[in-house]
mmCIF file of C-alpha atoms in Angstrom:
data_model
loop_
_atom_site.group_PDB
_atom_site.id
_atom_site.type_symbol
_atom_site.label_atom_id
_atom_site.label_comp_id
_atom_site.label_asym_id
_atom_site.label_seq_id
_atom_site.Cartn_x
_atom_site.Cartn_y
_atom_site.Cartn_z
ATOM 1 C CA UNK A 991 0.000 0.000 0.000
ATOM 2 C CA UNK A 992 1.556 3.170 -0.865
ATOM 3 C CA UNK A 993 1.497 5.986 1.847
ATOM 4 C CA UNK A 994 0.694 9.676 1.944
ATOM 5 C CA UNK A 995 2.589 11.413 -0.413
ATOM 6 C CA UNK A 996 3.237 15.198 -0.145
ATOM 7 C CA UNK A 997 5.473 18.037 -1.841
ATOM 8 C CA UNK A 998 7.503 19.775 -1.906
ATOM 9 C CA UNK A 999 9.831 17.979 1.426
ATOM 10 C CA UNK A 1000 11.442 21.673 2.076
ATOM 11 C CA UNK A 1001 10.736 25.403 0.843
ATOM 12 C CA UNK A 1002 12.675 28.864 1.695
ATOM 13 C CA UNK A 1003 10.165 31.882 1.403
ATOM 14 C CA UNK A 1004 10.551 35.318 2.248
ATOM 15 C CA UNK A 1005 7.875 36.867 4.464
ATOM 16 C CA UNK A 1006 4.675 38.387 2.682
ATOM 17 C CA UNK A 1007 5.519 35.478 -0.236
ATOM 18 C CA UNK A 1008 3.080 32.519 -1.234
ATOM 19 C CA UNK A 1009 3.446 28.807 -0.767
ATOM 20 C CA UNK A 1010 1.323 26.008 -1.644
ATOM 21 C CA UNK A 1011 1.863 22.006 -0.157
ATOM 22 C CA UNK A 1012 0.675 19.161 -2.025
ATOM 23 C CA UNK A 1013 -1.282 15.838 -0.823
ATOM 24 C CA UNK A 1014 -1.934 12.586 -1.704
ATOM 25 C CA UNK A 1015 -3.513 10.059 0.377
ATOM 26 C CA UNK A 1016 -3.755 6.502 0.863
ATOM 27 C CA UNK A 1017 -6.270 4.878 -1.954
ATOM 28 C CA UNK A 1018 -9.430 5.058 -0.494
ATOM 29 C CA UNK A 1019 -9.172 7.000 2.664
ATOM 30 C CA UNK A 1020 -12.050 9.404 2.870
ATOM 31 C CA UNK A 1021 -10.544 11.428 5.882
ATOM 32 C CA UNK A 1022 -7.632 13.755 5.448
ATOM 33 C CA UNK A 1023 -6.022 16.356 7.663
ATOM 34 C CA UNK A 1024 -3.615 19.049 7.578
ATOM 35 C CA UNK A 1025 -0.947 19.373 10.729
ATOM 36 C CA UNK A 1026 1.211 22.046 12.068
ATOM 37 C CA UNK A 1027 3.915 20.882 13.865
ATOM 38 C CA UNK A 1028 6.673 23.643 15.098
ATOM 39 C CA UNK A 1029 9.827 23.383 16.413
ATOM 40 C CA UNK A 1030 9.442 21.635 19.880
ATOM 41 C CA UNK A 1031 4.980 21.426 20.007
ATOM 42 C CA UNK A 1032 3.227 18.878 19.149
ATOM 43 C CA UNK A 1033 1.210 18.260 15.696
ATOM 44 C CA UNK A 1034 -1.847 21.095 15.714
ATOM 45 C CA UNK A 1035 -4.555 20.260 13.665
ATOM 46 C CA UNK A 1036 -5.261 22.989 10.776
ATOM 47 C CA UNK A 1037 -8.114 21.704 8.929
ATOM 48 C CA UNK A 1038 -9.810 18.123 8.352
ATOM 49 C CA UNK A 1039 -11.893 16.980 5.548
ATOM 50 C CA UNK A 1040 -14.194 14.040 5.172
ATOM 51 C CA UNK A 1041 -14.503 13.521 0.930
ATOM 52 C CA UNK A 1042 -14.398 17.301 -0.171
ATOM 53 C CA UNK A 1043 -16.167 18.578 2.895
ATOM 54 C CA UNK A 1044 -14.811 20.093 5.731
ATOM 55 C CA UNK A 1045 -15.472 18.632 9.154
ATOM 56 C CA UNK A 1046 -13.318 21.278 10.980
ATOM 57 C CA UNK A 1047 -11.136 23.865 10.500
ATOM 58 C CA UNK A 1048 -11.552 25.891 13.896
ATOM 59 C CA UNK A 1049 -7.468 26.195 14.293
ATOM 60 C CA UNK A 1050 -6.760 27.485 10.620
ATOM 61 C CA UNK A 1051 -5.930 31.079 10.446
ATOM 62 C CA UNK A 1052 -8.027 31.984 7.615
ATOM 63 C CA UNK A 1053 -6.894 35.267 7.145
ATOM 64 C CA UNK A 1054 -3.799 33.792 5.650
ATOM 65 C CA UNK A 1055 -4.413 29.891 5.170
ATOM 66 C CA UNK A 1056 -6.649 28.013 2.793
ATOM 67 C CA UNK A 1057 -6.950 24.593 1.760
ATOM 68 C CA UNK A 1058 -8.953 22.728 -0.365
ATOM 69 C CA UNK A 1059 -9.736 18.749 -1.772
ATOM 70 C CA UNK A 1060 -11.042 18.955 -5.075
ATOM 71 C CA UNK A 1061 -12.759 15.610 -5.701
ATOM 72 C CA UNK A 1062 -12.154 13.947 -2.460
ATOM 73 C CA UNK A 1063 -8.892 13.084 -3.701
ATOM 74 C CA UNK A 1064 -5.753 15.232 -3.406
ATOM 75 C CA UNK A 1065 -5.522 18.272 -1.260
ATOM 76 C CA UNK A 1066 -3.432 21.545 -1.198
ATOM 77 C CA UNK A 1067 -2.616 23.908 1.871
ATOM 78 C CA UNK A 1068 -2.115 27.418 0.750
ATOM 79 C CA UNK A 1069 -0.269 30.162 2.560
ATOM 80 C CA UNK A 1070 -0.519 34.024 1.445
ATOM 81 C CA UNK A 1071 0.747 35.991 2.912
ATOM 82 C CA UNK A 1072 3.644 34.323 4.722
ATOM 83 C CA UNK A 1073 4.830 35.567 8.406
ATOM 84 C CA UNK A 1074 8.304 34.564 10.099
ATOM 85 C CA UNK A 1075 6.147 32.172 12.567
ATOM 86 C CA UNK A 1076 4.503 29.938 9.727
ATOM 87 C CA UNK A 1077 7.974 28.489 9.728
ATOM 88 C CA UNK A 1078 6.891 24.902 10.581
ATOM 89 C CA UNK A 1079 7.049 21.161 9.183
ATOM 90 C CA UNK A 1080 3.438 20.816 7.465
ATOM 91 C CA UNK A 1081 2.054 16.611 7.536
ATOM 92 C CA UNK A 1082 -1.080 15.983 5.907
ATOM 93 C CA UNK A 1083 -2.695 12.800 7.149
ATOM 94 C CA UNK A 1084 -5.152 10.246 6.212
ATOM 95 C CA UNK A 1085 -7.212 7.895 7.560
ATOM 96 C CA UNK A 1086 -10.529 5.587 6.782
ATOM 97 C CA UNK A 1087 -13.551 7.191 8.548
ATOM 98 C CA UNK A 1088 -13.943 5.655 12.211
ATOM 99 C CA UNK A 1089 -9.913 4.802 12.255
ATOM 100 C CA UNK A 1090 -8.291 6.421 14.818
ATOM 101 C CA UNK A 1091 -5.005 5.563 13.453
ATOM 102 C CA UNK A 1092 -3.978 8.338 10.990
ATOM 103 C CA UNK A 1093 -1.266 7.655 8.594
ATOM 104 C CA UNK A 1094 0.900 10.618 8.024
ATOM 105 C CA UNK A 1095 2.883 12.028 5.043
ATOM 106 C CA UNK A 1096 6.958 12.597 5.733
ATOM 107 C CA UNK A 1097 5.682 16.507 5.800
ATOM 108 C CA UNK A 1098 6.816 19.533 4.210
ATOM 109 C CA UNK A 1099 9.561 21.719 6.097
ATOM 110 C CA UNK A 1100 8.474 25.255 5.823
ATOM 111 C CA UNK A 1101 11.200 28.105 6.613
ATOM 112 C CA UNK A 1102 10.074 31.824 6.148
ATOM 113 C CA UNK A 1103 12.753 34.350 6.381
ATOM 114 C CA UNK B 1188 -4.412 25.349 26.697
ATOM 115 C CA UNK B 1189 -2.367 22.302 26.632
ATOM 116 C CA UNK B 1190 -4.546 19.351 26.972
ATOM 117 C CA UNK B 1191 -2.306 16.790 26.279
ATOM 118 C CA UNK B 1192 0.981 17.277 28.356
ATOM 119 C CA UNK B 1193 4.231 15.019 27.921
ATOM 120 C CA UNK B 1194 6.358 17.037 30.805
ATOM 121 C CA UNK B 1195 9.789 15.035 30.238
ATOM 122 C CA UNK B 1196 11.000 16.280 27.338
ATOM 123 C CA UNK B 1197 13.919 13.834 26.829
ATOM 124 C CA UNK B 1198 14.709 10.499 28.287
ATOM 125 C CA UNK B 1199 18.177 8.021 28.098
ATOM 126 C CA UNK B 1200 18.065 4.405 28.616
ATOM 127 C CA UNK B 1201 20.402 1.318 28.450
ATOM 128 C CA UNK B 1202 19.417 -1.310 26.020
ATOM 129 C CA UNK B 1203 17.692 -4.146 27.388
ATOM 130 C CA UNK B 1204 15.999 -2.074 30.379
ATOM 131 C CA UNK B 1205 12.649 -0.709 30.399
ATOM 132 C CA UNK B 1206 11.457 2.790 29.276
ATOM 133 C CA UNK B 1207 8.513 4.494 30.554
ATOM 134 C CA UNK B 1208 7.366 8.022 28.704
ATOM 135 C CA UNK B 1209 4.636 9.353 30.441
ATOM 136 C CA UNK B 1210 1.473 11.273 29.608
ATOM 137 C CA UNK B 1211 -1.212 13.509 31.169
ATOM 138 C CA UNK B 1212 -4.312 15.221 30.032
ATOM 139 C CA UNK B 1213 -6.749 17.203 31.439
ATOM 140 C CA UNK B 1214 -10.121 16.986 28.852
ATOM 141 C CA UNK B 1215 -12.255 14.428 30.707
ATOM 142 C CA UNK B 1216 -14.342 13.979 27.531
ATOM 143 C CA UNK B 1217 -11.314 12.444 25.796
ATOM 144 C CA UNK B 1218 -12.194 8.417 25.051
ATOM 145 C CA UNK B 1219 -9.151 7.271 23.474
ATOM 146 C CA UNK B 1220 -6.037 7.689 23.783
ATOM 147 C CA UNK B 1221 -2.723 7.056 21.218
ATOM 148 C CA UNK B 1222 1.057 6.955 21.005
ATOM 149 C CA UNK B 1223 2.817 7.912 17.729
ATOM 150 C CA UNK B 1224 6.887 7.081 16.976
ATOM 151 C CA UNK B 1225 8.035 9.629 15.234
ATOM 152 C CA UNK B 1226 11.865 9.287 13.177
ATOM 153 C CA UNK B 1227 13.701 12.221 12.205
ATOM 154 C CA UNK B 1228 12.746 13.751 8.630
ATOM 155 C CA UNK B 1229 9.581 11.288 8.668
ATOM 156 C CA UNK B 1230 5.866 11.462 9.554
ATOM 157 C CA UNK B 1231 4.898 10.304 12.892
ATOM 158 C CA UNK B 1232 3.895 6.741 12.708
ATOM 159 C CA UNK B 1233 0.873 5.267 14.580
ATOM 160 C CA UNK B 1234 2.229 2.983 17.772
ATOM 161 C CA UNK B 1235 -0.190 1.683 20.400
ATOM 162 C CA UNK B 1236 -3.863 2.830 20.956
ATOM 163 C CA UNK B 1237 -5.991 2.558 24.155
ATOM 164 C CA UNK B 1238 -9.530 2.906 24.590
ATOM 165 C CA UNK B 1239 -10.877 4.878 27.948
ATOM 166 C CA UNK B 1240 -13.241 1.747 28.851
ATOM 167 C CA UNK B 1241 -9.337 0.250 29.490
ATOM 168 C CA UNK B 1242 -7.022 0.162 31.954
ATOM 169 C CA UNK B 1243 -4.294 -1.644 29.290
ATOM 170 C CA UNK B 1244 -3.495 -2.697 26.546
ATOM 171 C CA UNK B 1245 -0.172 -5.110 24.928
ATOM 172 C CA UNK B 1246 1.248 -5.133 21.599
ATOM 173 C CA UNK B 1247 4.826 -6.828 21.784
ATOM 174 C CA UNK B 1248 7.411 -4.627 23.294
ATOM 175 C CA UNK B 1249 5.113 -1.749 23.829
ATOM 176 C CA UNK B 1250 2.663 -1.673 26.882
ATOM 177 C CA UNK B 1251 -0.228 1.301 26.916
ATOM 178 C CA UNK B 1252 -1.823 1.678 30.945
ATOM 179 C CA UNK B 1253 -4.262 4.751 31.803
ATOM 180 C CA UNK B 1254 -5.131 5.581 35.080
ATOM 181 C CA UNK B 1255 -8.555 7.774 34.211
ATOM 182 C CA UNK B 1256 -8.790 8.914 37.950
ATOM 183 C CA UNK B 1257 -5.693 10.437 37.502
ATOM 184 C CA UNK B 1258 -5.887 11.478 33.892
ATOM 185 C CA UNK B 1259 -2.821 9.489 33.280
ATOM 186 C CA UNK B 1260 -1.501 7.360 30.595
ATOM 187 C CA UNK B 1261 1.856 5.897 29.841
ATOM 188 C CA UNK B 1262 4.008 3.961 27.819
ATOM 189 C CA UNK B 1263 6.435 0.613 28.232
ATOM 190 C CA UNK B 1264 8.621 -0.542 26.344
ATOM 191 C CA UNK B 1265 10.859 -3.507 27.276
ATOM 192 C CA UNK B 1266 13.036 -4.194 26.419
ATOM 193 C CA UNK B 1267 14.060 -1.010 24.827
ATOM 194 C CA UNK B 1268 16.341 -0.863 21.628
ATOM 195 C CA UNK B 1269 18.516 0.959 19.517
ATOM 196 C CA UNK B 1270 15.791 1.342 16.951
ATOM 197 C CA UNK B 1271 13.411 2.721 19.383
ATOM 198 C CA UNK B 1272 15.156 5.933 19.545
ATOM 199 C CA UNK B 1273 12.321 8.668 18.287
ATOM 200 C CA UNK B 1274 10.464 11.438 19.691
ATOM 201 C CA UNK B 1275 7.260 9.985 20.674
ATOM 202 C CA UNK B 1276 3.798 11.485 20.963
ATOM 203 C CA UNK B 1277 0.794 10.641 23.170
ATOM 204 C CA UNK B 1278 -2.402 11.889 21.878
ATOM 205 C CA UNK B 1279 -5.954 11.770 23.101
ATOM 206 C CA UNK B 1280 -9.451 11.737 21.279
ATOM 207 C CA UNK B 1281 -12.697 12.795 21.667
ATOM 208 C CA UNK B 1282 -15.889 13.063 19.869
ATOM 209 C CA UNK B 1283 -17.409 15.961 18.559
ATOM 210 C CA UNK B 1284 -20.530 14.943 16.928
ATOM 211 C CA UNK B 1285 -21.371 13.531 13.447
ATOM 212 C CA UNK B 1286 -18.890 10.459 13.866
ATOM 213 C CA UNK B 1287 -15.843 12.448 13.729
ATOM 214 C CA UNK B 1288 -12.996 12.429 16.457
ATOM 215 C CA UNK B 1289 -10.668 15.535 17.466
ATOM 216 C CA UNK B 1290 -7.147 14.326 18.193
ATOM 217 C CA UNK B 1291 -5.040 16.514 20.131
ATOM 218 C CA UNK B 1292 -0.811 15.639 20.344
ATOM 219 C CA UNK B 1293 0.904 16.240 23.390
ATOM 220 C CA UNK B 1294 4.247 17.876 22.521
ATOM 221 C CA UNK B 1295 6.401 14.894 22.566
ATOM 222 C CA UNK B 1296 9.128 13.233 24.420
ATOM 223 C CA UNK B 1297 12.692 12.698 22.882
ATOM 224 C CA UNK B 1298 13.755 8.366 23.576
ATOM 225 C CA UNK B 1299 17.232 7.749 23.377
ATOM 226 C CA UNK B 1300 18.406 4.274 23.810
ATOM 227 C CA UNK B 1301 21.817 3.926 24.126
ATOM 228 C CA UNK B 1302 23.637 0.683 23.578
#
């Protein structure tokens, strides 16, 4: 079974610039999530979507972040404008509906300078 | 508000001997409770789950126990091994309607074993 794929693994950006992340998840796993994790915290849940709909995105700074999952499929996280604290490792996660057991992505490393 | 709490942030063992990384949490509505391994570079990966209505649970090496008058959990491992050096994660569940679960990751504890 092949896992959760994501892209880019690392990105530079200056401050006020854009970035985008990429997700794939596991065939067939209706539930996927988007993670924060910075430097010494725990992962932070940003946004979770059953299919294409979103279940919750209470912690997602919406001023700045978006995300979407065209399809039910793939997903992208979306950050404009950037701020010195986004800096962050980004792991989208996936699991089947009920299954407490996520499987994450190897995450994207996010440095804004 | 940190519900999940992993106060040690690192711990050393010797190989063959037992390591214990301990957990609270303060949410009494949380029902089930995880550990994730987490490698350097890599996604965390899912370890050991317990559910509330449980006082423990066994998988190999790796021993779960919660203690829900104490709001307590904690992991075993024995023996420990190289390879089990990670940061590791507890993290605790609970519903919020509609099926879905909220998972919330304590902030992780740092297992070195040294051989």
């Amino acid at each position: 079974e092949a896992g959760v794929a994501q892209s880019p693994r690392y990105k530079i950006i200056e401050k006020r610039q854009s970035v985008a992340f990429w997700c794939n998840p596991i065939s067939g796993h209706a539930t996927l999530y988007w993670y924060q994790q910075i430097l010494g915290q725990g992962p932070k849940l940003l946004i979770q979507f059953q299919n294409n709909g979103v279940v919750d995105d209470s912690q997602l700074p919406k001023d700045r972040f978006s995300a979407e999952r065209l399809k039910g499929v793939d997903s992208t996280l979306k950050i404009q404008p950037a701020k010195l604290e986004d800096s962050a490792v980004y792991l989208c996660a996936s699991s089947p509906r009920g299954n407490y057991g996520y499987t994450f992505g190897s995450g994207t490393r996010l440095t804004v300078v | 508000d940190q519900q999940v709490k992993q106060n040690s942030p690192s711990l050393s063992v010797q190989e063959g001997r037992i390591s214990i990384l301990n957990c609270d949490y303060t949410n009494s509505m949380f029902d089930y409770f995880l550990w994730y391994k987490k490698y350097p570079a890599e996604g965390p990966t899912f370890l050991i789950s317990i559910s509330s209505i449980k006082d423990k649970n066994e998988d190999g090496r790796f021993t779960v126990f919660l203690n829900k008058s104490a709001k307590h959990l904690s992991l075993h491992i024995v023996p420990s091994q190289p390879g089990d050096s990670a940061v590791y994660f507890c993290a605790a569940s609970a519903g919020r309607g509609g099926g879905y679960q909220k998972v919330t990751f304590g902030t992780g504890t740092k297992l070195q074993v040294i051989p």
